CSV table of C-alpha atoms in Angstrom, one decimal:
chain,number,residue,atom,x,y,z
A,1,MET,CA,0.0,0.0,0.0
A,2,ALA,CA,1.4,3.4,-1.0
A,3,ILE,CA,1.7,6.0,1.8
A,4,LYS,CA,0.7,9.5,0.9
A,5,THR,CA,2.9,12.3,2.1
A,6,ARG,CA,1.9,15.9,2.7
A,7,SER,CA,4.4,18.6,2.2
A,8,ILE,CA,4.7,21.3,5.0
A,9,LYS,CA,4.9,24.8,3.7
A,10,PHE,CA,6.8,27.3,5.8
A,11,ASN,CA,4.6,30.2,6.9
A,12,TYR,CA,6.7,33.4,7.0
A,13,ARG,CA,3.8,35.4,8.4
A,14,TYR,CA,3.6,33.4,11.6
A,15,PHE,CA,7.4,33.3,11.9
A,16,GLY,CA,7.6,37.1,11.6
A,17,LEU,CA,5.0,37.6,14.3
A,18,PHE,CA,6.9,35.2,16.6
A,19,ILE,CA,10.2,37.1,16.1
A,20,ILE,CA,8.5,40.4,16.8
A,21,SER,CA,6.9,39.1,20.0
A,22,ILE,CA,10.4,38.0,21.2
A,23,LEU,CA,11.9,41.4,20.4
A,24,LEU,CA,9.0,43.2,22.2
A,25,PHE,CA,9.4,41.0,25.2
A,26,VAL,CA,13.2,41.7,25.3
A,27,VAL,CA,12.7,45.4,25.0
A,28,ILE,CA,9.6,46.0,27.1
A,29,GLU,CA,10.1,43.4,29.9
A,30,PRO,CA,13.0,45.2,31.7
A,31,ALA,CA,11.0,48.4,31.8
A,32,LEU,CA,8.0,46.5,33.2
A,33,ALA,CA,10.3,44.8,35.7
A,34,GLN,CA,11.7,48.1,36.8
A,35,GLU,CA,8.3,49.6,37.2
A,36,THR,CA,7.2,46.5,39.2
A,37,ILE,CA,10.3,46.8,41.4
A,38,ALA,CA,9.5,50.5,42.0
A,39,VAL,CA,5.9,49.7,42.9
A,40,ASN,CA,7.0,46.9,45.2
A,41,LEU,CA,9.6,49.2,47.0
A,42,GLU,CA,7.0,51.9,47.4
A,43,PHE,CA,4.7,49.3,48.9
A,44,LEU,CA,7.4,48.0,51.2
A,45,ASP,CA,8.3,51.5,52.4
A,46,THR,CA,4.7,52.2,53.3
A,47,LEU,CA,4.4,48.9,55.0
A,48,TRP,CA,7.6,49.4,57.0
A,49,LEU,CA,6.5,52.8,58.2
A,50,VAL,CA,3.3,51.3,59.5
A,51,ILE,CA,5.3,48.5,61.2
A,52,ALA,CA,7.9,50.9,62.6
A,53,GLY,CA,5.2,53.2,63.9
A,54,SER,CA,3.5,50.3,65.6
A,55,LEU,CA,6.7,49.3,67.3
A,56,VAL,CA,7.2,52.8,68.5
A,57,PHE,CA,3.6,52.9,69.8
A,58,PHE,CA,4.3,49.6,71.7
A,59,MET,CA,7.1,51.5,73.5
A,60,ASN,CA,4.4,53.1,75.6
A,61,ALA,CA,3.9,49.7,77.2
A,62,GLY,CA,7.6,49.6,77.9
A,63,PHE,CA,7.6,53.0,79.5
A,64,ALA,CA,4.6,52.2,81.6
A,65,MET,CA,6.2,48.9,82.9
A,66,LEU,CA,9.6,50.6,83.5
A,67,GLU,CA,8.2,53.5,85.4
A,68,ALA,CA,5.7,51.5,87.5
A,69,GLY,CA,8.3,48.9,88.3
A,70,SER,CA,10.8,51.5,89.4
A,71,CYS,CA,8.6,53.4,91.7
A,72,GLN,CA,6.8,52.6,95.0
A,73,THR,CA,4.0,50.1,95.1
A,74,ARG,CA,1.4,52.6,96.2
A,75,ASN,CA,2.1,54.8,93.2
A,76,SER,CA,1.8,52.1,90.5
A,77,THR,CA,-1.8,52.7,89.6
A,78,ASN,CA,-1.5,56.5,89.0
A,79,ILE,CA,1.8,56.0,87.0
A,80,LEU,CA,0.1,53.4,84.8
A,81,ALA,CA,-2.9,55.7,84.4
A,82,LYS,CA,-0.7,58.6,83.3
A,83,ASN,CA,1.2,56.4,80.8
A,84,LEU,CA,-2.1,55.2,79.3
A,85,ILE,CA,-3.8,58.6,79.1
A,86,VAL,CA,-0.7,60.5,77.8
A,87,PHE,CA,-1.0,58.8,74.4
A,88,CYS,CA,-4.7,59.7,74.2
A,89,ILE,CA,-3.6,63.3,74.9
A,90,THR,CA,-0.9,63.0,72.3
A,91,ILE,CA,-3.2,61.9,69.5
A,92,LEU,CA,-5.6,64.8,69.9
A,93,ALA,CA,-2.9,67.5,70.5
A,94,PHE,CA,-0.8,66.5,67.6
A,95,TRP,CA,-3.9,66.2,65.3
A,96,LEU,CA,-5.2,69.6,66.4
A,97,LEU,CA,-2.1,71.7,66.2
A,98,GLY,CA,1.2,69.8,66.4
A,99,PHE,CA,1.4,68.2,62.9
A,100,GLY,CA,0.5,71.5,61.2
A,101,LEU,CA,3.1,73.4,63.2
A,102,MET,CA,5.7,70.8,62.4
A,103,PHE,CA,5.1,70.0,58.8
A,104,GLY,CA,2.5,72.4,57.5
A,105,ASN,CA,3.4,75.1,54.9
A,106,GLY,CA,4.9,78.1,56.5
A,107,ASN,CA,8.4,79.5,57.2
A,108,ALA,CA,11.6,78.3,58.8
A,109,TRP,CA,10.2,78.7,62.3
A,110,LEU,CA,6.7,77.4,62.3
A,111,GLY,CA,3.9,75.9,60.1
A,112,LYS,CA,0.8,77.9,59.3
A,113,THR,CA,-1.4,75.3,57.6
A,114,GLY,CA,-2.6,71.8,58.2
A,115,PHE,CA,-4.3,72.2,61.6
A,116,PHE,CA,-7.0,69.6,62.3
A,117,PHE,CA,-5.2,67.2,60.0
A,118,LEU,CA,-7.6,66.0,57.2
A,119,ALA,CA,-10.6,66.6,59.5
A,120,PHE,CA,-12.8,67.6,56.6
A,121,GLU,CA,-11.3,65.7,53.7
A,122,PRO,CA,-12.8,62.5,52.2
A,123,PRO,CA,-11.1,59.1,53.1
A,124,PHE,CA,-7.8,58.2,51.4
A,125,SER,CA,-7.2,61.7,50.3
A,126,ASP,CA,-4.2,64.0,50.8
A,127,SER,CA,-3.9,67.7,51.4
A,128,ASN,CA,-1.9,70.4,49.7
A,129,SER,CA,-1.0,71.9,53.1
A,130,PHE,CA,2.1,69.8,53.6
A,131,ALA,CA,4.6,70.4,50.8
A,132,SER,CA,7.5,69.2,53.0
A,133,LEU,CA,6.1,65.7,53.2
A,134,GLN,CA,6.7,65.3,49.4
A,135,THR,CA,10.4,65.6,50.2
A,136,LEU,CA,10.4,63.6,53.4
A,137,TYR,CA,8.0,60.8,52.4
A,138,PRO,CA,7.8,60.8,48.6
A,139,LEU,CA,5.0,58.7,47.1
A,140,GLN,CA,3.7,57.9,50.6
A,141,PRO,CA,0.2,58.6,51.8
A,142,MET,CA,0.1,61.6,54.2
A,143,VAL,CA,-1.7,59.7,56.8
A,144,VAL,CA,1.2,57.2,57.1
A,145,ALA,CA,3.6,60.2,57.8
A,146,PHE,CA,1.1,61.5,60.3
A,147,PHE,CA,0.9,58.2,62.1
A,148,PHE,CA,4.6,57.7,62.3
A,149,GLN,CA,5.3,61.3,63.5
A,150,LEU,CA,2.5,61.0,66.0
A,151,VAL,CA,4.0,58.1,67.9
A,152,PHE,CA,7.3,60.0,68.1
A,153,ALA,CA,5.5,62.9,69.8
A,154,GLY,CA,4.0,60.5,72.3
A,155,THR,CA,7.4,59.3,73.3
A,156,ALA,CA,8.6,62.8,74.2
A,157,ALA,CA,5.5,63.3,76.4
A,158,THR,CA,5.9,60.0,78.2
A,159,ILE,CA,9.5,60.9,79.3
A,160,VAL,CA,8.0,63.7,81.5
A,161,SER,CA,6.0,61.2,83.5
A,162,GLY,CA,9.1,59.4,84.7
A,163,ALA,CA,10.9,62.5,85.8
A,164,THR,CA,8.0,63.8,87.8
A,165,ALA,CA,6.7,60.5,89.1
A,166,GLU,CA,5.1,60.0,92.6
A,167,ARG,CA,4.3,63.7,93.3
A,168,VAL,CA,2.8,65.5,90.3
A,169,LYS,CA,-0.9,66.1,90.1
A,170,PHE,CA,-2.7,64.2,87.3
A,171,TRP,CA,-4.3,67.3,85.8
A,172,ALA,CA,-1.0,69.3,85.9
A,173,PHE,CA,0.6,66.5,83.9
A,174,PHE,CA,-2.4,66.2,81.6
A,175,TRP,CA,-2.4,69.8,80.5
A,176,PHE,CA,1.4,70.0,80.4
A,177,SER,CA,1.5,67.0,78.1
A,178,PHE,CA,-1.1,68.6,75.8
A,179,CYS,CA,0.9,71.9,75.6
A,180,LEU,CA,4.2,70.0,75.0
A,181,VAL,CA,2.8,67.9,72.1
A,182,ALA,CA,0.7,70.7,70.6
A,183,ILE,CA,3.2,73.5,70.7
A,184,ALA,CA,6.7,73.0,72.1
A,185,TYR,CA,7.7,69.6,70.5
A,186,PRO,CA,6.4,70.4,67.0
A,187,LEU,CA,8.0,73.9,67.1
A,188,THR,CA,11.5,72.7,67.7
A,189,GLY,CA,10.9,69.6,65.6
A,190,ARG,CA,10.2,71.7,62.6
A,191,TRP,CA,13.6,73.5,63.0
A,192,VAL,CA,15.4,70.2,62.6
A,193,TRP,CA,13.3,67.7,60.5
A,194,ASN,CA,11.3,70.0,58.2
A,195,PRO,CA,13.4,70.5,55.0
A,196,ASN,CA,12.8,74.3,55.4
A,197,GLY,CA,13.7,74.4,59.2
A,198,TRP,CA,16.3,77.0,60.0
A,199,LEU,CA,18.6,74.5,61.8
A,200,ALA,CA,18.4,72.1,58.8
A,201,VAL,CA,18.9,74.8,56.2
A,202,ASN,CA,21.4,77.1,57.8
A,203,PHE,CA,23.4,74.7,60.0
A,204,ASN,CA,22.9,71.3,58.4
A,205,PHE,CA,22.0,70.1,61.9
A,206,LEU,CA,22.1,66.3,62.1
A,207,ASP,CA,19.6,64.3,64.2
A,208,PHE,CA,18.7,61.2,62.3
A,209,ALA,CA,15.9,59.8,64.5
A,210,GLY,CA,15.6,62.2,67.5
A,211,SER,CA,18.3,62.3,70.1
A,212,THR,CA,17.5,66.0,70.5
A,213,VAL,CA,14.1,66.4,68.8
A,214,VAL,CA,12.5,63.7,70.9
A,215,HIS,CA,14.7,62.7,73.9
A,216,SER,CA,16.3,65.9,74.9
A,217,VAL,CA,13.0,67.7,74.5
A,218,GLY,CA,11.2,65.2,76.8
A,219,GLY,CA,14.2,65.2,79.2
A,220,MET,CA,14.4,69.0,79.5
A,221,ALA,CA,10.6,69.3,80.0
A,222,GLY,CA,10.9,66.6,82.7
A,223,LEU,CA,13.9,68.4,84.3
A,224,VAL,CA,12.0,71.7,84.6
A,225,GLY,CA,9.0,69.9,86.1
A,226,ALA,CA,11.1,68.0,88.6
A,227,ILE,CA,12.8,71.2,89.8
A,228,LEU,CA,9.5,73.1,90.1
A,229,ILE,CA,7.6,70.3,91.9
A,230,GLY,CA,10.4,69.3,94.1
A,231,PRO,CA,11.7,65.9,95.3
A,232,ARG,CA,9.6,63.2,96.8
A,233,ARG,CA,8.8,63.6,100.5
A,234,GLY,CA,11.7,62.0,102.4
A,235,TRP,CA,14.2,61.9,99.5
A,236,GLN,CA,17.5,63.1,101.0
A,237,GLY,CA,15.3,64.3,104.0
A,238,TYR,CA,13.2,66.6,101.9
A,239,ASN,CA,10.1,68.1,103.5
A,240,PRO,CA,8.1,70.4,101.2
A,241,ASP,CA,6.3,71.9,104.3
A,242,GLU,CA,9.4,73.4,105.7
A,243,VAL,CA,10.5,77.0,105.0
A,244,PRO,CA,13.1,77.6,102.3
A,245,GLY,CA,16.5,76.7,103.6
A,246,ASN,CA,15.3,73.9,105.9
A,247,LYS,CA,13.6,71.7,103.4
A,248,PHE,CA,16.3,69.0,103.5
A,249,THR,CA,16.6,68.7,107.3
A,250,SER,CA,14.2,65.8,107.9
A,251,HIS,CA,15.2,62.1,108.3
A,252,PRO,CA,16.1,60.6,104.8
A,253,GLN,CA,13.7,57.9,103.6
A,254,THR,CA,14.6,54.8,101.6
A,255,PHE,CA,12.4,54.1,98.6
A,256,SER,CA,11.8,50.5,97.5
A,257,TYR,CA,11.0,49.4,93.9
A,258,TYR,CA,7.5,48.0,93.1
A,259,SER,CA,8.8,45.3,90.7
A,260,LEU,CA,12.2,45.1,89.0
A,261,SER,CA,10.6,42.3,86.9
A,262,LEU,CA,8.3,44.8,85.4
A,263,SER,CA,11.2,47.3,84.8
A,264,THR,CA,13.3,44.6,83.1
A,265,LEU,CA,10.4,43.6,80.8
A,266,GLY,CA,9.8,47.3,80.1
A,267,CYS,CA,13.4,47.7,79.1
A,268,LEU,CA,13.2,44.8,76.7
A,269,ILE,CA,10.0,46.2,75.1
A,270,LEU,CA,11.7,49.6,74.7
A,271,TRP,CA,14.7,47.9,73.1
A,272,LEU,CA,12.4,46.2,70.6
A,273,GLY,CA,10.5,49.4,69.9
A,274,TRP,CA,13.8,51.2,69.3
A,275,LEU,CA,14.3,49.1,66.2
A,276,GLY,CA,11.3,50.8,64.7
A,277,PHE,CA,12.2,54.2,66.3
A,278,ASN,CA,15.5,54.4,64.5
A,279,GLY,CA,14.7,52.1,61.6
A,280,GLY,CA,11.6,54.0,60.7
A,281,ALA,CA,13.7,57.1,59.8
A,282,THR,CA,15.4,55.3,56.9
A,283,ARG,CA,15.2,56.8,53.4
A,284,SER,CA,15.4,53.3,51.9
A,285,ILE,CA,14.4,50.0,53.2
A,286,THR,CA,17.7,48.5,52.0
A,287,ASP,CA,19.5,50.6,54.6
A,288,LEU,CA,17.4,49.1,57.4
A,289,PRO,CA,19.8,46.3,58.4
A,290,HIS,CA,22.7,48.6,59.1
A,291,ILE,CA,20.5,51.0,61.2
A,292,ILE,CA,19.1,48.1,63.3
A,293,THR,CA,22.5,46.7,63.8
A,294,THR,CA,24.1,49.9,65.0
A,295,THR,CA,21.1,50.4,67.4
A,296,MET,CA,21.6,46.9,68.9
A,297,MET,CA,25.4,47.5,69.3
A,298,ALA,CA,25.0,50.8,71.1
A,299,GLY,CA,22.3,49.4,73.5
A,300,ALA,CA,24.4,46.3,74.3
A,301,SER,CA,27.6,48.3,74.9
A,302,GLY,CA,25.8,50.8,77.2
A,303,GLY,CA,24.5,47.9,79.3
A,304,ILE,CA,27.9,46.2,79.5
A,305,PHE,CA,30.2,49.1,80.0
A,306,VAL,CA,28.1,50.6,82.9
A,307,LEU,CA,29.0,47.5,84.9
A,308,PHE,CA,32.7,48.1,84.4
A,309,LEU,CA,32.3,51.8,85.4
A,310,ARG,CA,30.6,50.8,88.7
A,311,GLY,CA,33.3,48.2,89.2
A,312,LEU,CA,36.0,50.7,89.0
A,313,ARG,CA,34.2,52.7,91.7
A,314,ARG,CA,34.0,49.7,93.9
A,315,GLN,CA,30.3,49.7,94.1
A,316,LYS,CA,27.9,46.9,93.4
A,317,ALA,CA,26.0,47.2,90.2
A,318,THR,CA,22.2,47.5,90.4
A,319,LEU,CA,19.7,46.2,87.9
A,320,SER,CA,18.2,49.6,87.5
A,321,LEU,CA,21.6,50.9,86.5
A,322,VAL,CA,22.0,48.2,83.8
A,323,ILE,CA,18.6,49.1,82.5
A,324,ASN,CA,19.4,52.8,82.2
A,325,GLY,CA,22.8,51.9,80.7
A,326,ILE,CA,21.0,50.0,77.9
A,327,LEU,CA,18.5,52.8,77.3
A,328,GLY,CA,21.2,55.4,77.4
A,329,GLY,CA,23.1,53.6,74.7
A,330,LEU,CA,19.9,53.5,72.6
A,331,VAL,CA,19.3,57.2,73.1
A,332,GLY,CA,22.9,58.0,72.2
A,333,ILE,CA,22.9,56.2,68.9
A,334,THR,CA,19.5,57.6,67.8
A,335,ALA,CA,21.0,60.7,66.3
A,336,SER,CA,23.5,58.8,64.1
A,337,SER,CA,22.4,55.2,63.7
A,338,ALA,CA,22.5,55.6,59.9
A,339,TYR,CA,25.7,57.6,59.7
A,340,VAL,CA,28.3,55.6,61.7
A,341,SER,CA,30.0,52.3,61.6
A,342,LEU,CA,29.4,49.4,64.1
A,343,GLY,CA,32.6,50.3,65.9
A,344,VAL,CA,31.6,53.9,66.4
A,345,ALA,CA,28.1,52.7,67.5
A,346,LEU,CA,29.9,50.6,70.2
A,347,PHE,CA,31.9,53.6,71.4
A,348,ILE,CA,28.8,55.9,71.5
A,349,GLY,CA,27.0,53.3,73.7
A,350,MET,CA,30.0,53.1,76.0
A,351,VAL,CA,30.2,56.9,76.5
A,352,SER,CA,26.5,57.1,77.1
A,353,SER,CA,26.8,54.8,80.1
A,354,LEU,CA,29.5,57.1,81.5
A,355,TRP,CA,27.2,60.1,81.0
A,356,ILE,CA,24.4,58.4,83.0
A,357,ILE,CA,26.6,57.8,86.0
A,358,LEU,CA,28.0,61.4,86.0
A,359,ILE,CA,24.6,63.0,85.5
A,360,GLU,CA,23.0,60.9,88.2
A,361,GLN,CA,25.7,62.1,90.6
A,362,LEU,CA,25.2,65.7,89.5
A,363,LEU,CA,21.4,65.5,90.1
A,364,ASP,CA,22.1,64.2,93.6
A,365,VAL,CA,24.4,67.1,94.3
A,366,LEU,CA,21.8,69.6,93.0
A,367,LYS,CA,19.1,67.8,95.0
A,368,ILE,CA,16.9,67.1,91.9
A,369,ASP,CA,14.9,63.9,92.3
A,370,ASP,CA,14.4,61.7,89.3
A,371,PRO,CA,12.8,58.4,90.4
A,372,VAL,CA,13.4,56.5,87.1
A,373,GLY,CA,16.5,58.2,85.7
A,374,ALA,CA,14.7,59.8,82.8
A,375,ILE,CA,16.8,63.0,82.9
A,376,PRO,CA,20.3,61.2,82.6
A,377,VAL,CA,19.0,58.8,80.0
A,378,HIS,CA,17.0,61.1,77.7
A,379,LEU,CA,18.4,64.6,78.3
A,380,GLY,CA,22.0,63.6,79.1
A,381,CYS,CA,22.5,60.9,76.5
A,382,GLY,CA,20.4,62.8,74.0
A,383,ILE,CA,22.9,65.7,74.1
A,384,TRP,CA,25.8,63.3,73.9
A,385,GLY,CA,24.3,61.4,70.9
A,386,THR,CA,23.7,64.7,69.0
A,387,ILE,CA,27.4,65.8,69.6
A,388,ALA,CA,28.5,62.3,68.5
A,389,ALA,CA,26.7,62.7,65.2
A,390,GLY,CA,28.8,65.8,64.6
A,391,LEU,CA,32.0,64.0,65.6
A,392,PHE,CA,31.7,60.9,63.5
A,393,ALA,CA,29.2,61.5,60.6
A,394,ASN,CA,30.6,61.9,57.1
A,395,GLN,CA,29.1,62.6,53.7
A,396,LEU,CA,26.5,59.9,53.0
A,397,PRO,CA,23.9,60.6,50.3
A,398,PRO,CA,20.9,60.8,50.5
A,399,TYR,CA,21.2,61.5,54.3
A,400,ILE,CA,24.2,63.9,54.2
A,401,ASN,CA,24.6,65.2,50.7
A,402,ASP,CA,27.5,67.7,51.3
A,403,PRO,CA,31.0,67.0,52.6
A,404,VAL,CA,31.3,67.3,56.4
A,405,ILE,CA,33.7,69.9,57.7
A,406,ARG,CA,34.3,68.5,61.2
A,407,ILE,CA,34.7,71.7,63.2
A,408,GLU,CA,31.8,73.5,61.5
A,409,GLN,CA,29.6,70.4,62.0
A,410,ILE,CA,30.4,70.2,65.7
A,411,VAL,CA,29.6,73.9,66.1
A,412,SER,CA,26.3,73.4,64.2
A,413,GLN,CA,25.4,70.5,66.6
A,414,LEU,CA,26.1,72.7,69.6
A,415,VAL,CA,24.0,75.5,68.2
A,416,GLY,CA,21.1,73.1,67.6
A,417,ILE,CA,21.4,71.6,71.1
A,418,LEU,CA,21.4,75.0,72.8
A,419,SER,CA,18.6,76.4,70.7
A,420,VAL,CA,16.3,73.5,71.2
A,421,ASN,CA,16.9,72.9,74.9
A,422,LEU,CA,16.8,76.6,75.8
A,423,THR,CA,13.5,77.0,73.9
A,424,ILE,CA,12.0,73.9,75.7
A,425,LEU,CA,13.3,75.3,79.0
A,426,ILE,CA,11.5,78.6,78.6
A,427,LEU,CA,8.3,77.1,77.2
A,428,SER,CA,8.2,74.4,79.9
A,429,LEU,CA,8.5,77.1,82.6
A,430,ILE,CA,5.6,79.0,81.1
A,431,PHE,CA,3.5,75.9,80.7
A,432,TRP,CA,4.2,74.4,84.2
A,433,LEU,CA,3.7,77.7,86.1
A,434,GLY,CA,0.7,78.8,84.0
A,435,ILE,CA,-1.0,75.4,84.6
A,436,GLY,CA,-0.1,75.6,88.3
A,437,LEU,CA,-1.7,79.1,88.6
A,438,ALA,CA,-4.8,77.9,86.8
A,439,ILE,CA,-5.1,74.9,89.2
A,440,TYR,CA,-4.5,77.2,92.2
A,441,GLY,CA,-7.2,79.6,91.0
A,442,ILE,CA,-9.7,76.8,90.4
A,443,GLU,CA,-9.0,75.2,93.8
A,444,SER,CA,-9.3,78.5,95.6
A,445,LEU,CA,-12.6,79.2,93.8
A,446,ASN,CA,-13.9,75.8,94.7
A,447,ARG,CA,-12.8,76.2,98.3
A,448,ASN,CA,-14.5,79.6,98.6
A,449,LEU,CA,-17.6,78.2,97.0
A,450,ARG,CA,-17.8,75.3,99.4
A,451,SER,CA,-17.2,77.6,102.3
A,452,SER,CA,-20.0,79.9,101.2
A,453,LEU,CA,-22.3,76.8,101.0
A,454,GLY,CA,-21.4,75.8,104.6
A,455,TYR,CA,-19.3,72.8,103.6
A,456,LYS,CA,-16.8,71.9,106.4
A,457,PRO,CA,-13.8,69.9,105.2
A,458,ALA,CA,-12.5,67.1,107.3
A,459,PHE,CA,-9.0,68.7,107.4
A,460,LYS,CA,-7.5,72.2,107.3
A,461,TYR,CA,-6.7,73.5,103.8
A,462,GLU,CA,-3.5,75.5,103.7
A,463,THR,CA,-3.8,78.7,101.7
A,464,PHE,CA,-0.3,78.4,100.3
A,465,SER,CA,0.0,74.7,99.8
A,466,GLN,CA,-1.9,71.5,100.1
A,467,THR,CA,1.1,69.7,101.6
A,468,ASP,CA,0.4,70.3,105.3
A,469,TYR,CA,-2.8,71.1,107.0
A,470,SER,CA,-1.7,71.7,110.6
A,471,GLU,CA,-2.2,75.1,112.3
A,472,ASN,CA,1.5,75.5,113.2
A,473,LYS,CA,2.5,75.1,109.6
A,474,LEU,CA,-0.2,77.5,108.4
A,475,GLN,CA,1.4,80.2,110.7
A,476,LYS,CA,4.7,79.9,108.8
A,477,TYR,CA,3.3,81.3,105.7
A,478,ASP,CA,1.9,84.8,106.2
A,479,PHE,CA,1.5,86.4,102.8
A,480,SER,CA,-1.4,88.6,103.6
A,481,ARG,CA,0.6,91.8,102.9
A,482,ASN,CA,2.0,90.5,99.6
A,483,LYS,CA,-0.9,88.8,97.9
A,484,LYS,CA,-0.6,91.1,94.9
A,485,ASN,CA,3.1,90.2,94.6
A,486,LEU,CA,4.0,88.3,91.5
A,487,TYR,CA,6.5,86.1,93.4
A,488,TYR,CA,3.6,85.1,95.7
A,489,TYR,CA,1.5,83.9,92.8
A,490,LEU,CA,4.3,82.1,91.1
A,491,ARG,CA,5.0,80.2,94.3
A,492,CYS,CA,1.3,79.4,94.6
A,493,GLY,CA,1.4,78.1,91.1
A,494,ARG,CA,4.4,76.0,91.8
A,495,LYS,CA,2.9,74.5,94.9
A,496,ALA,CA,-0.3,73.7,93.1
A,497,LEU,CA,1.5,71.3,90.8
A,498,ARG,CA,2.2,69.0,93.7
A,499,VAL,CA,-0.1,66.5,95.3
A,500,SER,CA,-1.2,67.1,98.9
A,501,LEU,CA,0.4,65.4,101.9
A,502,GLN,CA,-2.6,63.1,102.2
A,503,GLU,CA,-2.4,62.1,98.5
A,504,GLU,CA,1.3,61.6,98.6
A,505,ILE,CA,1.0,59.2,101.6
A,506,GLN,CA,-1.8,57.3,99.8
A,507,GLY,CA,0.1,57.1,96.5
A,508,SER,CA,-2.5,59.2,94.7
A,509,ASP,CA,-2.0,61.8,92.0
A,510,GLY,CA,-5.3,63.6,93.0
A,511,THR,CA,-7.3,61.6,90.5
A,512,PHE,CA,-6.2,58.0,90.5
A,513,LEU,CA,-5.5,56.1,93.7
């Protein structure tokens, strides 16, 4: 049987279409791949900002545990309450005024637009009131930038709680936190982190993630509060009811910790949160591993080296000192975690531990009571970390675009440190004393109203202070001839910031017991 064969004709049309398809794939595919990579990086940057902000938010739990564990048992409830409510205050204050002052369109000193952030805009929309965000967070939704900056502001406010723990009134702390986050923090933050800020433009001031902007601001505000309110009753024999000059003549009291287990857990939570604190400031997610590693190195060296320093002084190390050494190292590296090598990060953490010991001794000499060590850790190490950025940072695009002239950079760092801390010092004095005067006026009005209604309190209310209600103490303060004197009212405002004797004994802040 014969087999029929069929000839196959070559179709040039289909072959040409096949070749064209290959060429188009070779030419177009790289462009599509690059676009896909860009979209993926943009998505990862947004996702990382959300994760980093969430880690920083979780630091509030660390602060609460650290402060509650480091103070007396009777004060644990009111300390936890303040650490919880302070973030509620932060959200509203930063939304109302803070974000607009810090990043809104304006001049080198303050923002003039963007208040009530997106309050009347439809969901998932942006605003043209924040031109600076296009530089800081390109291609990112504005609400992501708001969320990330919001949790930073909350950290600054929380620091004040530790420095004034166990004796500040709840409502004094409440309104001071509001003023700090709504006005003081964003004002100085704009000078440094806004691309148009005068410290950023004129001095190339370096503060990568907030050694000065966040930690020194919170530490200085806490220092002013601690000085105005005074030490805890019994600390170095302090008695707020004595006349000036005799306040440290009572028998010194020993203060016990509530729970060092809580403090240690709080330290570890803060360390974890710091990875988002520093890491969230990165310009590219590919730089994240280096930033996280320098952060870990500085914290570890701070905790280790503080043991050697105590050993040289022939004193036993305490767990609270190790905790503060770790935190001090983390604060110190915050200004330069992207700019320095791992070896320099190790050195910064070591020096931070030295600063903590020296500043703790200085506070004791100056008779300034800081129950949790917030001032040495945040203010002291914040200043050192900012100086270290000037000492060790070099040109590093896109973070530092111009060559670094060492002496000029160090001078710039010092100008920024002095400008920010002096501003916070002045504003904190105004806020604390103004709030104290308002509280004094309200309490006086309330007392007079109750008296007119025939209400008889169970204890004597001292005109000048709530700290002692006995008749012999009342006779020590006779200001009847000077009630119009400004000094009299300032002292009344200062006294009104502090809880009464009865509340201090109970461990109350006037609101929570």
